[in-house]
CSV table of C-alpha atoms in Angstrom, one decimal:
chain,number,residue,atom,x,y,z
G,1438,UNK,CA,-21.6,-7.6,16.0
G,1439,UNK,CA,-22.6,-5.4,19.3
G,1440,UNK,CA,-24.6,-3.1,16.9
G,1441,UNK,CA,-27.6,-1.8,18.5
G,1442,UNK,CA,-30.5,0.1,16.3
G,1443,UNK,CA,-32.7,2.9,17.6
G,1444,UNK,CA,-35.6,3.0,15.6
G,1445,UNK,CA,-37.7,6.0,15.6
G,1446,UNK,CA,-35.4,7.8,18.0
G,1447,UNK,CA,-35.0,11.7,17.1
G,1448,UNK,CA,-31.3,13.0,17.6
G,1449,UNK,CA,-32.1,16.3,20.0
G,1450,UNK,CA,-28.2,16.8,21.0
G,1451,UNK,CA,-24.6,16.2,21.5
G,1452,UNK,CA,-23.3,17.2,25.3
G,1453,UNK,CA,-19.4,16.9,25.9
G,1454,UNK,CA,-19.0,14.4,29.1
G,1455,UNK,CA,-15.4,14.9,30.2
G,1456,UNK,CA,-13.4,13.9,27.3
G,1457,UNK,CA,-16.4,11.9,25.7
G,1458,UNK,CA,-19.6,12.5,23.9
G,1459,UNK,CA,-22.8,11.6,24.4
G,1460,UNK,CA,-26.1,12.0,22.0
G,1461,UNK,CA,-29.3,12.6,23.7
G,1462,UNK,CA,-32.6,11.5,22.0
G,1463,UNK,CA,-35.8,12.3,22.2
G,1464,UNK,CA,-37.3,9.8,24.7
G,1465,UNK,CA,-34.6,10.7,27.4
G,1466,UNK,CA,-31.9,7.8,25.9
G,1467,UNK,CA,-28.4,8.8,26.6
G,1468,UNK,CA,-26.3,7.1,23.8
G,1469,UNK,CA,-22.2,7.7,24.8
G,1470,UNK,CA,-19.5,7.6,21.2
G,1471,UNK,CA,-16.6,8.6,20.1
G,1472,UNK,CA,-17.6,9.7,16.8
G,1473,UNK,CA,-20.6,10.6,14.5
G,1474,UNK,CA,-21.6,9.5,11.0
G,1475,UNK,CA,-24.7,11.7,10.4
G,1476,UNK,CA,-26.4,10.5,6.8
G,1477,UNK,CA,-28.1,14.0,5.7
G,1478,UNK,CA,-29.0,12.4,1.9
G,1479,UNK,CA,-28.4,14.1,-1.1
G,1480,UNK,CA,-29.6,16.6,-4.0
G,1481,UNK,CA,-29.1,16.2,-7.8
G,1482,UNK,CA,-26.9,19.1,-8.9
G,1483,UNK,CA,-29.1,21.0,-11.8
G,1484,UNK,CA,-27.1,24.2,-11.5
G,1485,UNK,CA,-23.9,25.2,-12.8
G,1486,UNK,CA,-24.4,23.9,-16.3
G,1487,UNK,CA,-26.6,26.9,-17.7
G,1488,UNK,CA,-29.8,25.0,-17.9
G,1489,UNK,CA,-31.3,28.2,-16.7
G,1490,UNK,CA,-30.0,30.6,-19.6
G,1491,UNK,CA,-31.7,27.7,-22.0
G,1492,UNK,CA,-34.9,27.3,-20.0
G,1493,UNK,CA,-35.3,23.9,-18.8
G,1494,UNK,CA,-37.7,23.3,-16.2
G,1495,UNK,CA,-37.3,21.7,-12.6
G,1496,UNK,CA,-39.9,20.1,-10.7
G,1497,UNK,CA,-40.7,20.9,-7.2
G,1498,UNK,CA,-38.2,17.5,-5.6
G,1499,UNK,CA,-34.8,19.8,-7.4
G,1500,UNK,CA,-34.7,17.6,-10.1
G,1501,UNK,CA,-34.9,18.1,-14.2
G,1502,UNK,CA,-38.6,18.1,-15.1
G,1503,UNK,CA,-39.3,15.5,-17.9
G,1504,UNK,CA,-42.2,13.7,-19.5
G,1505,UNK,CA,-42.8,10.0,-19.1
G,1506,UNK,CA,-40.1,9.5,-21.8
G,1507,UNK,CA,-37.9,11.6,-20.2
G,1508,UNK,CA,-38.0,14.4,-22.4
G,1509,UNK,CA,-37.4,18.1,-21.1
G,1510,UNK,CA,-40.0,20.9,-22.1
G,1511,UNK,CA,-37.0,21.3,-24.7
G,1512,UNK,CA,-37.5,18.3,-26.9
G,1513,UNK,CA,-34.2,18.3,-28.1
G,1514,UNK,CA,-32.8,17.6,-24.0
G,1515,UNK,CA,-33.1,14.6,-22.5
G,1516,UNK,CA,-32.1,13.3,-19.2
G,1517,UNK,CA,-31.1,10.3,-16.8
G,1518,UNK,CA,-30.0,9.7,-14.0
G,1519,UNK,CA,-30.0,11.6,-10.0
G,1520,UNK,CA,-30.9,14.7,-11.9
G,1521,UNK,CA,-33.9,12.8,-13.4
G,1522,UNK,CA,-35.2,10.4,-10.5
G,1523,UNK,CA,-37.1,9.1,-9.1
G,1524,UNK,CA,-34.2,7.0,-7.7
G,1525,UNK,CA,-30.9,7.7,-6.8
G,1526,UNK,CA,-29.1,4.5,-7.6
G,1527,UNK,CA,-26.5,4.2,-9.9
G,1528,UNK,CA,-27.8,0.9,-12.2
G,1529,UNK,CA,-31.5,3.2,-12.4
G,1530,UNK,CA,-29.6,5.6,-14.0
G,1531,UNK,CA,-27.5,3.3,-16.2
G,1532,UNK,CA,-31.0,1.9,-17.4
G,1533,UNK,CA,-32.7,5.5,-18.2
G,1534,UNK,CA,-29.5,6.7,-19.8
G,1535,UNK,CA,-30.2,3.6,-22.1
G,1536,UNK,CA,-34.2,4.5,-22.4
G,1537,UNK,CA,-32.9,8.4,-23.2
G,1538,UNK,CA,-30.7,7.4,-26.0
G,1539,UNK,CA,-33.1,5.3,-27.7
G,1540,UNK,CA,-35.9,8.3,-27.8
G,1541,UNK,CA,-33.1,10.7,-28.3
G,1542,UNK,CA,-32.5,8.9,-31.2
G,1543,UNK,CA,-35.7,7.6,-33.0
G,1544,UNK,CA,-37.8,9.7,-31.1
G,1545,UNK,CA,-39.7,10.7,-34.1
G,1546,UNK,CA,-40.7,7.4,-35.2
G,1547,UNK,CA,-40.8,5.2,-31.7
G,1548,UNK,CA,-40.7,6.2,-27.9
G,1549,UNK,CA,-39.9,4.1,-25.3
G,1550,UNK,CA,-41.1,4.8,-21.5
G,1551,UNK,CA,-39.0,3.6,-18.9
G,1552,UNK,CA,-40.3,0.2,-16.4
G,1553,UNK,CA,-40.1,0.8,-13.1
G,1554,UNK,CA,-42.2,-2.1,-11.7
G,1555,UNK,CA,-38.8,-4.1,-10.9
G,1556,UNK,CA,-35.6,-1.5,-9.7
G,1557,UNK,CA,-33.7,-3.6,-7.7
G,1558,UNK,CA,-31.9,-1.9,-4.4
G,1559,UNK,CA,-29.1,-3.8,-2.2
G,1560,UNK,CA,-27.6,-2.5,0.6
G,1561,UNK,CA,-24.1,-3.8,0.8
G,1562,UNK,CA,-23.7,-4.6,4.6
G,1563,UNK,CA,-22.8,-8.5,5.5
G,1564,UNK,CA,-25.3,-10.0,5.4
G,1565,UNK,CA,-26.4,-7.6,2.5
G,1566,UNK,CA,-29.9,-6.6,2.0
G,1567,UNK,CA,-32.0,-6.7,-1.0
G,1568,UNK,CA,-35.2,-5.5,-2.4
G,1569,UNK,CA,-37.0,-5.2,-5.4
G,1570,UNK,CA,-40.9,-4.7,-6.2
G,1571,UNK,CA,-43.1,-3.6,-3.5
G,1572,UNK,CA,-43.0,-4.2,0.2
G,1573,UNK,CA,-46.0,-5.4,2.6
G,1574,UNK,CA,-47.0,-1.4,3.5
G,1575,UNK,CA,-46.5,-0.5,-0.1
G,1576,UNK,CA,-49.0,-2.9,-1.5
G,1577,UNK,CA,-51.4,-2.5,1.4
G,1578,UNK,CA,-51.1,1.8,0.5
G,1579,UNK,CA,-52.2,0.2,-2.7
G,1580,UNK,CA,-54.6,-1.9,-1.7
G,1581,UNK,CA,-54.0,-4.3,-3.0
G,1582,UNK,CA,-54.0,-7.9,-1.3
G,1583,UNK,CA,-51.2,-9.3,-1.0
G,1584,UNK,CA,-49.7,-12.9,0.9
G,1585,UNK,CA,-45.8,-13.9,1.8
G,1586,UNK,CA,-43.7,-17.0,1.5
G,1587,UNK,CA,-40.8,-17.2,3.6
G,1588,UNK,CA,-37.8,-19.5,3.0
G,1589,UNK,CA,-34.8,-19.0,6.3
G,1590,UNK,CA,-31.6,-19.3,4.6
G,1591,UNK,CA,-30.5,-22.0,7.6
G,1592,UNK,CA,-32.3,-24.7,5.6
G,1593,UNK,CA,-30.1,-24.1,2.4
G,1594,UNK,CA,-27.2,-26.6,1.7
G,1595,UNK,CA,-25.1,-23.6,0.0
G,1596,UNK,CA,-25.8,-21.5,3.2
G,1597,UNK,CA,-24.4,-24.3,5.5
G,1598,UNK,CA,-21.4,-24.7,3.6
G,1599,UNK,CA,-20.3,-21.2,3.6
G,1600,UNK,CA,-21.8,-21.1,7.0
G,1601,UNK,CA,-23.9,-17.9,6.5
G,1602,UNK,CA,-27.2,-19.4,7.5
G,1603,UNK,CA,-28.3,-15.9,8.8
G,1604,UNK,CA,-30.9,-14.6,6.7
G,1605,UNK,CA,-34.2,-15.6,4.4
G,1606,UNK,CA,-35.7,-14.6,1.5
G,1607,UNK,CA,-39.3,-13.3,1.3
G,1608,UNK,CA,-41.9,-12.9,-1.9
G,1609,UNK,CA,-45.3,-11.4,-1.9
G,1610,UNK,CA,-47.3,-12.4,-4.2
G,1611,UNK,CA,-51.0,-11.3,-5.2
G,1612,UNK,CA,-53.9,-13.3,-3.1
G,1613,UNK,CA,-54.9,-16.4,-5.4
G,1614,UNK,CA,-52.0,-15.7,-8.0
G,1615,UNK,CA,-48.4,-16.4,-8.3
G,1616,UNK,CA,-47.8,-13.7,-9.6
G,1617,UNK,CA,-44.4,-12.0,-7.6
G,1618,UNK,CA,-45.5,-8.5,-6.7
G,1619,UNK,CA,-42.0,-7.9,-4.6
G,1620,UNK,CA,-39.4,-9.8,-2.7
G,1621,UNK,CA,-37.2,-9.1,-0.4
G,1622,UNK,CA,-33.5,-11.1,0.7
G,1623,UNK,CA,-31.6,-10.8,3.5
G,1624,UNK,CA,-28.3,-12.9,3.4
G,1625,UNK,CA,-24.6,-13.2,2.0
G,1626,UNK,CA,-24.7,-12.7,-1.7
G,1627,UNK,CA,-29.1,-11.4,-1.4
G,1628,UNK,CA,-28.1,-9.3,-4.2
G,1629,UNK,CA,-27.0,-11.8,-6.8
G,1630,UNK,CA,-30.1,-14.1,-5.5
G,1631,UNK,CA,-32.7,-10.6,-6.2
G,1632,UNK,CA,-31.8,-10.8,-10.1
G,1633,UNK,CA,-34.3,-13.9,-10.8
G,1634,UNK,CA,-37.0,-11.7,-8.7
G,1635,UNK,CA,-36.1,-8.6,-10.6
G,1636,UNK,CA,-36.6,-10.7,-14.0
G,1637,UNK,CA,-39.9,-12.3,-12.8
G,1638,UNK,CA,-41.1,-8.8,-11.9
G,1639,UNK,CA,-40.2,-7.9,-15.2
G,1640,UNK,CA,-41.5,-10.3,-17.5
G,1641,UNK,CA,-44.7,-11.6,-15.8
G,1642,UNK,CA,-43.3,-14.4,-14.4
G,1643,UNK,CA,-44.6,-16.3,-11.6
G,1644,UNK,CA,-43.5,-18.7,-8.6
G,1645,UNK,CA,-44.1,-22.0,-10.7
G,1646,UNK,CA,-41.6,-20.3,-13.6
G,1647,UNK,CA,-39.2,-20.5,-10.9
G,1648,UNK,CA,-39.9,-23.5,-9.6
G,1649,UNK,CA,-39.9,-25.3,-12.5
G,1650,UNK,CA,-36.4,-24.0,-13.4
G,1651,UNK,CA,-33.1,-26.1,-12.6
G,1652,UNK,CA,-30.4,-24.3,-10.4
G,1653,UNK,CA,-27.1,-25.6,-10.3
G,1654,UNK,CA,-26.4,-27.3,-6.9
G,1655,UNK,CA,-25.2,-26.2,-4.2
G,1656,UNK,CA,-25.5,-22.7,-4.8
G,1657,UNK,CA,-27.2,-19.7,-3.5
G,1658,UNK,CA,-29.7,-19.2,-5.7
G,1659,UNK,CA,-31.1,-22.1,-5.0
G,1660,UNK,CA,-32.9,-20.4,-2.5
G,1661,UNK,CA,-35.3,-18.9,-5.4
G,1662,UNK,CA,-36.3,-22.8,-6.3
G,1663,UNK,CA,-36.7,-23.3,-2.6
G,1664,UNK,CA,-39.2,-21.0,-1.6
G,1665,UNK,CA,-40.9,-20.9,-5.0
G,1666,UNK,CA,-41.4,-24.8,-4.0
G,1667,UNK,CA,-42.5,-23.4,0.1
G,1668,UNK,CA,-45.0,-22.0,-2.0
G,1669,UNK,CA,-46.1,-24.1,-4.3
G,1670,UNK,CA,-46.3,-26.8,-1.3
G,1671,UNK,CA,-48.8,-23.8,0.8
G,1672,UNK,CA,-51.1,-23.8,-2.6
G,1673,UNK,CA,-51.2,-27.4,-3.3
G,1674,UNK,CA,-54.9,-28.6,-3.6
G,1675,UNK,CA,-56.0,-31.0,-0.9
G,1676,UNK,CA,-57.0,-33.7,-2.9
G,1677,UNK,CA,-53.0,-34.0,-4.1
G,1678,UNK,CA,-49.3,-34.3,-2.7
G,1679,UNK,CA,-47.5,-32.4,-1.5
């Protein structure tokens, strides 16, 4: 689509060039426009709603300090959501509202803690992009030892059809295990196909679940089947088929 990407680059200023502008960047890289879309992030709004007068907490990031049960220091308050984080994503806060409601509620006889091991995140560009679980440089922070299957969305039947062979779908999962640890999809409709790695994440499952389980055909989540079976196929024992 002509889109060009410049990682790293610093934004140092905008110069006027006749009736034109033009961005410099650090490195000396003249970038000519006609307009700007500058992505300055967000804050959780905690003020305004008296929360101060009643005493509630805030951590250093802005937002509403609250236990692992998201519980204010005043047990009667809890919260969800932007104001709570760690995420900023509308279906996180969906889930904590749930998690809040429950220990709002029986609280005094069972507390729940929100999971956080599988959030799922898609950007909606075409193709979209789709994550959930930890990436390479987040387990390797962790240390802990990771290895990836690849699967290139050109080889799927669904893909061809729609033509929207652009894309692939990559798991890590843990060194001698297949156990998913995160995955990662980049292709038309990656976010549908994340929500079988989002429940594997979630409930322990591993690559041979998901390669044992029938998919209708053709569709896109065949692609899960697919490169649970690339990996199956890079783990077979020698002395058997592949």
């Amino acid at each position: 689509d002509g889109v060009r990407l410049h990682l790293g680059a610093r934004a140092e200023r905008i110069e006027r060039d006749g009736e034109a502008y033009v961005l410099q960047t650090g490195d000396g890289t003249r970038i000519p426009f006609d307009f700007a879309l500058v992505a300055v992030g967000r804050r959780p709004r905690v003020d305004g709603y008296g929360l101060e007068a009643i005493g509630v907490d805030l951590d250093p990031k802005g937002t509403i300090a609250a236990d692992p049960f998201l519980r204010t220091n005043i047990p009667t308050i809890h919260v969800c959501g932007d104001v709570a984080g760690p995420f900023q994503l509308t279906h996180a806060g969906g889930y904590q509202g749930g998690v809040a409601a429950l220990n709002a509620l029986f609280g005094g006889a069972k507390r729940f803690r929100p999971d956080y091991r599988a959030v799922p995140s898609v950007v909606f560009t075409e193709p979209e992009v789709a994550r959930v679980g930890l990436s390479m440089a987040e387990a390797r922070a962790r240390k802990i030892d990771v290895e990836a299957t690849r699967y290139d969305l050109a080889e799927l039947d669904r893909a061809i059809i729609d033509d929207a062979t652009d894309g692939f779908v990559r798991v890590l999962t843990r060194r001698g295990s297949d156990r998913i640890v995160g995955a990662v999809i980049v292709g038309h409709e990656a976010g549908e196909m994340l929500v079988s790695f989002t429940l594997a994440i979630r409930h322990d499952l591993g690559m041979k679940a998901l390669m044992e389980t029938i998919y209708p055909y053709p569709t896109p989540r065949e692609a899960v089947r697919a490169v649970a079976g690339r990996w199956r196929q890079e783990h077979a024992p020698g002395r058997t088929l592949p």
